mmCIF file of C-alpha atoms in Angstrom:
data_model
loop_
_atom_site.group_PDB
_atom_site.id
_atom_site.type_symbol
_atom_site.label_atom_id
_atom_site.label_comp_id
_atom_site.label_asym_id
_atom_site.label_seq_id
_atom_site.Cartn_x
_atom_site.Cartn_y
_atom_site.Cartn_z
ATOM 1 C CA MET A 51 29.368 -30.227 12.840
ATOM 2 C CA SER A 52 29.100 -26.480 12.301
ATOM 3 C CA LEU A 53 31.168 -24.085 10.224
ATOM 4 C CA THR A 54 33.980 -22.100 11.797
ATOM 5 C CA ASN A 55 36.107 -19.217 10.546
ATOM 6 C CA ASP A 56 38.870 -21.575 9.493
ATOM 7 C CA ASP A 57 36.551 -23.593 7.218
ATOM 8 C CA ILE A 58 35.828 -20.625 4.931
ATOM 9 C CA VAL A 59 38.247 -18.853 2.573
ATOM 10 C CA TRP A 60 37.433 -15.187 3.137
ATOM 11 C CA TYR A 61 39.810 -13.581 0.623
ATOM 12 C CA HIS A 62 40.271 -14.272 -3.073
ATOM 13 C CA SER A 63 43.818 -13.615 -4.258
ATOM 14 C CA MET A 64 42.739 -12.056 -7.596
ATOM 15 C CA LEU A 65 40.710 -9.331 -5.893
ATOM 16 C CA SER A 66 43.392 -8.265 -3.414
ATOM 17 C CA SER A 67 44.918 -5.676 -5.810
ATOM 18 C CA LEU A 68 41.715 -3.568 -6.071
ATOM 19 C CA ASP A 69 41.064 -0.660 -3.717
ATOM 20 C CA ILE A 70 37.624 0.125 -2.340
ATOM 21 C CA ILE A 71 36.716 3.195 -0.312
ATOM 22 C CA ASP A 72 35.978 1.776 3.125
ATOM 23 C CA SER A 73 35.154 4.815 5.214
ATOM 24 C CA CYS A 74 35.017 8.565 5.448
ATOM 25 C CA GLY A 75 37.155 9.374 8.454
ATOM 26 C CA GLU A 76 35.680 7.575 11.433
ATOM 27 C CA PHE A 77 32.321 7.040 9.710
ATOM 28 C CA SER A 78 31.606 3.720 8.023
ATOM 29 C CA ASN A 79 29.198 5.279 5.494
ATOM 30 C CA VAL A 80 30.621 7.444 2.718
ATOM 31 C CA PRO A 81 28.541 10.356 1.379
ATOM 32 C CA PHE A 82 28.807 10.941 -2.370
ATOM 33 C CA ILE A 83 27.700 14.355 -3.580
ATOM 34 C CA GLY A 84 26.840 14.821 -7.236
ATOM 35 C CA THR A 85 25.130 17.355 -9.450
ATOM 36 C CA GLN A 86 21.652 16.008 -8.642
ATOM 37 C CA GLY A 87 22.166 15.658 -4.887
ATOM 38 C CA GLY A 88 23.887 13.156 -2.672
ATOM 39 C CA ILE A 89 23.690 9.481 -1.835
ATOM 40 C CA ASN A 90 24.926 7.462 1.086
ATOM 41 C CA TYR A 91 27.406 4.728 0.149
ATOM 42 C CA ASN A 92 27.780 1.789 2.510
ATOM 43 C CA PRO A 93 31.070 0.001 1.760
ATOM 44 C CA ALA A 94 30.180 -3.226 3.576
ATOM 45 C CA LEU A 95 27.021 -3.529 1.504
ATOM 46 C CA ALA A 96 28.893 -2.621 -1.693
ATOM 47 C CA ARG A 97 31.545 -5.270 -1.028
ATOM 48 C CA ARG A 98 28.834 -7.873 -0.598
ATOM 49 C CA GLN A 99 26.915 -6.839 -3.706
ATOM 50 C CA LEU A 100 30.019 -6.699 -5.898
ATOM 51 C CA GLY A 101 31.353 -10.050 -4.679
ATOM 52 C CA PHE A 102 34.496 -8.663 -3.053
ATOM 53 C CA PRO A 103 35.946 -10.273 0.066
ATOM 54 C CA LEU A 104 35.163 -8.916 3.491
ATOM 55 C CA ARG A 105 37.598 -6.387 4.918
ATOM 56 C CA ASP A 106 38.038 -8.340 8.157
ATOM 57 C CA LYS A 107 37.096 -11.797 9.295
ATOM 58 C CA PRO A 108 33.749 -11.853 11.092
ATOM 59 C CA ASN A 109 33.527 -12.868 14.711
ATOM 60 C CA ASN A 110 32.740 -16.510 15.384
ATOM 61 C CA THR A 111 29.720 -15.352 17.377
ATOM 62 C CA GLN A 112 28.142 -14.071 14.166
ATOM 63 C CA LEU A 113 28.370 -17.525 12.581
ATOM 64 C CA GLU A 114 26.873 -19.460 15.481
ATOM 65 C CA ALA A 115 23.159 -20.090 15.619
ATOM 66 C CA LYS A 116 21.304 -18.718 18.599
ATOM 67 C CA PRO A 117 18.162 -20.372 19.913
ATOM 68 C CA LEU A 118 15.004 -18.361 19.302
ATOM 69 C CA THR A 119 13.407 -18.423 22.724
ATOM 70 C CA LEU A 120 11.578 -15.775 24.624
ATOM 71 C CA PRO A 121 13.264 -14.533 27.740
ATOM 72 C CA ASN A 122 11.784 -15.863 30.943
ATOM 73 C CA GLN A 123 8.725 -13.758 31.567
ATOM 74 C CA ASP A 124 5.775 -14.095 33.824
ATOM 75 C CA ILE A 125 3.159 -16.391 32.262
ATOM 76 C CA LYS A 126 0.382 -14.173 33.593
ATOM 77 C CA GLU A 127 1.962 -11.208 31.790
ATOM 78 C CA LEU A 128 2.068 -13.146 28.518
ATOM 79 C CA GLU A 129 -1.549 -14.287 28.911
ATOM 80 C CA ASP A 130 -2.687 -10.698 29.550
ATOM 81 C CA THR A 131 -0.800 -9.483 26.491
ATOM 82 C CA LEU A 132 -2.296 -12.263 24.375
ATOM 83 C CA ALA A 133 -5.816 -11.437 25.605
ATOM 84 C CA LYS A 134 -5.324 -7.745 24.765
ATOM 85 C CA MET A 135 -4.025 -8.625 21.304
ATOM 86 C CA LYS A 136 -7.026 -10.910 20.651
ATOM 87 C CA GLN A 137 -9.398 -8.186 21.819
ATOM 88 C CA GLU A 138 -7.728 -5.633 19.551
ATOM 89 C CA ARG A 139 -7.863 -8.088 16.636
ATOM 90 C CA ASP A 140 -11.586 -8.634 17.213
ATOM 91 C CA ILE A 141 -12.222 -4.879 17.249
ATOM 92 C CA TRP A 142 -10.351 -4.455 13.962
ATOM 93 C CA GLU A 143 -12.253 -7.376 12.425
ATOM 94 C CA GLU A 144 -15.568 -5.771 13.437
ATOM 95 C CA ARG A 145 -14.484 -2.484 11.892
ATOM 96 C CA PHE A 146 -13.405 -4.266 8.724
ATOM 97 C CA HIS A 147 -16.700 -6.140 8.390
ATOM 98 C CA ALA A 148 -18.721 -2.982 9.064
ATOM 99 C CA LEU A 149 -16.777 -1.095 6.398
ATOM 100 C CA SER A 150 -17.112 -4.019 3.990
ATOM 101 C CA ARG A 151 -20.892 -4.055 4.438
ATOM 102 C CA LYS A 152 -21.059 -0.294 3.981
ATOM 103 C CA HIS A 153 -18.867 -0.572 0.880
ATOM 104 C CA GLU A 154 -21.179 -3.205 -0.621
ATOM 105 C CA GLU A 155 -24.246 -1.078 0.145
ATOM 106 C CA LEU A 156 -22.648 1.973 -1.441
ATOM 107 C CA GLN A 157 -21.681 -0.032 -4.517
ATOM 108 C CA LEU A 158 -25.241 -1.305 -4.917
ATOM 109 C CA GLU A 159 -26.614 2.198 -4.442
ATOM 110 C CA SER A 160 -24.098 3.536 -6.954
ATOM 111 C CA LYS A 161 -25.099 0.866 -9.495
ATOM 112 C CA ASP A 162 -28.769 1.719 -8.986
ATOM 113 C CA LYS A 163 -28.062 5.402 -9.519
ATOM 114 C CA ASP A 164 -25.941 4.625 -12.594
ATOM 115 C CA ALA A 165 -28.823 2.635 -14.064
ATOM 116 C CA LEU A 166 -31.263 5.444 -13.288
ATOM 117 C CA ILE A 167 -28.935 8.012 -14.838
ATOM 118 C CA GLU A 168 -28.653 5.914 -18.001
ATOM 119 C CA ILE A 169 -32.434 5.558 -18.201
ATOM 120 C CA LEU A 170 -32.940 9.276 -17.703
ATOM 121 C CA GLU A 171 -30.263 10.164 -20.238
ATOM 122 C CA ASP A 172 -31.805 7.806 -22.823
ATOM 123 C CA ARG A 173 -35.308 9.280 -22.504
ATOM 124 C CA PRO A 174 -34.530 12.744 -23.917
ATOM 125 C CA MET A 175 -32.610 11.108 -26.769
ATOM 126 C CA LYS A 176 -35.624 8.986 -27.679
ATOM 127 C CA ARG A 177 -37.804 12.076 -27.689
ATOM 128 C CA GLN A 178 -35.325 13.918 -29.875
ATOM 129 C CA ARG A 179 -35.351 11.051 -32.374
ATOM 130 C CA GLU A 180 -39.142 11.071 -32.652
ATOM 131 C CA PRO A 181 -40.459 13.121 -35.548
ATOM 132 C CA GLU A 182 -41.642 16.471 -34.444
ATOM 133 C CA GLY A 183 -45.298 16.995 -35.029
ATOM 134 C CA PRO A 184 -48.153 18.775 -33.402
ATOM 135 C CA SER A 185 -48.171 18.016 -29.724
ATOM 136 C CA TYR A 186 -51.572 17.374 -28.222
ATOM 137 C CA SER A 187 -50.242 16.889 -24.711
ATOM 138 C CA SER A 188 -51.073 19.495 -22.134
ATOM 139 C CA VAL A 189 -47.902 18.578 -20.146
ATOM 140 C CA PRO A 190 -44.997 20.946 -20.828
ATOM 141 C CA HIS A 191 -41.751 19.571 -22.291
ATOM 142 C CA PRO A 192 -39.865 18.178 -19.231
ATOM 143 C CA SER A 193 -36.273 18.234 -20.568
ATOM 144 C CA GLY A 194 -35.194 20.915 -18.071
ATOM 145 C CA ALA A 195 -36.661 18.946 -15.160
ATOM 146 C CA TRP A 196 -34.951 15.733 -16.283
ATOM 147 C CA LYS A 197 -31.669 17.578 -16.639
ATOM 148 C CA LYS A 198 -31.927 18.788 -13.026
ATOM 149 C CA ILE A 199 -32.696 15.268 -11.776
ATOM 150 C CA VAL A 200 -29.774 13.762 -13.688
ATOM 151 C CA ASP A 201 -27.416 16.480 -12.468
ATOM 152 C CA GLN A 202 -28.570 15.933 -8.892
ATOM 153 C CA LEU A 203 -28.032 12.158 -9.167
ATOM 154 C CA VAL A 204 -24.567 12.633 -10.652
ATOM 155 C CA LEU A 205 -23.702 15.032 -7.824
ATOM 156 C CA GLU A 206 -24.974 12.583 -5.175
ATOM 157 C CA LYS A 207 -22.960 9.781 -6.748
ATOM 158 C CA ALA A 208 -19.783 11.873 -6.707
ATOM 159 C CA GLN A 209 -20.400 12.816 -3.066
ATOM 160 C CA MET A 210 -20.915 9.160 -2.141
ATOM 161 C CA LYS A 211 -17.658 8.168 -3.824
ATOM 162 C CA THR A 212 -15.655 10.911 -2.097
ATOM 163 C CA SER A 213 -17.189 10.144 1.301
ATOM 164 C CA PHE A 214 -16.404 6.466 0.860
ATOM 165 C CA LYS A 215 -12.799 7.201 -0.130
ATOM 166 C CA THR A 216 -12.318 9.428 2.924
ATOM 167 C CA GLU A 217 -13.709 6.729 5.218
ATOM 168 C CA ILE A 218 -11.237 4.176 3.934
#
């Protein structure tokens, strides 16, 4: 046994005295213009949200359930469409896996470069902490060279991150 229009009370007597703007001329949507711009007011939606009764009774066809079946189509057509969809899905899966592998490689490379940057940044600090005394080394002080290497690694890391973001 299914519901019909006569089984449902569509109007509540207490709400019949209130007026609601239902339309703007022939248009069902009502534009409201304010100081900050305008909005579109849909009276059918507002009635539903505010718990007011419907303006008119709905058609019985809207209350009846319809079977969800595909229209009669050629089976060959459906099989071809399914094959194309599977092929497209496989292509997207391959792209996803390739990008995932590349992402993992870039993350590992980024971690390696981060570790190297930390090591290189710690070395000059250790040298600065050592007491300054006569230096017997014939090798010049490499702080400028280390600074260039660290700057280059930081630049490469930033370029890798931006290139990865643009690929995604």
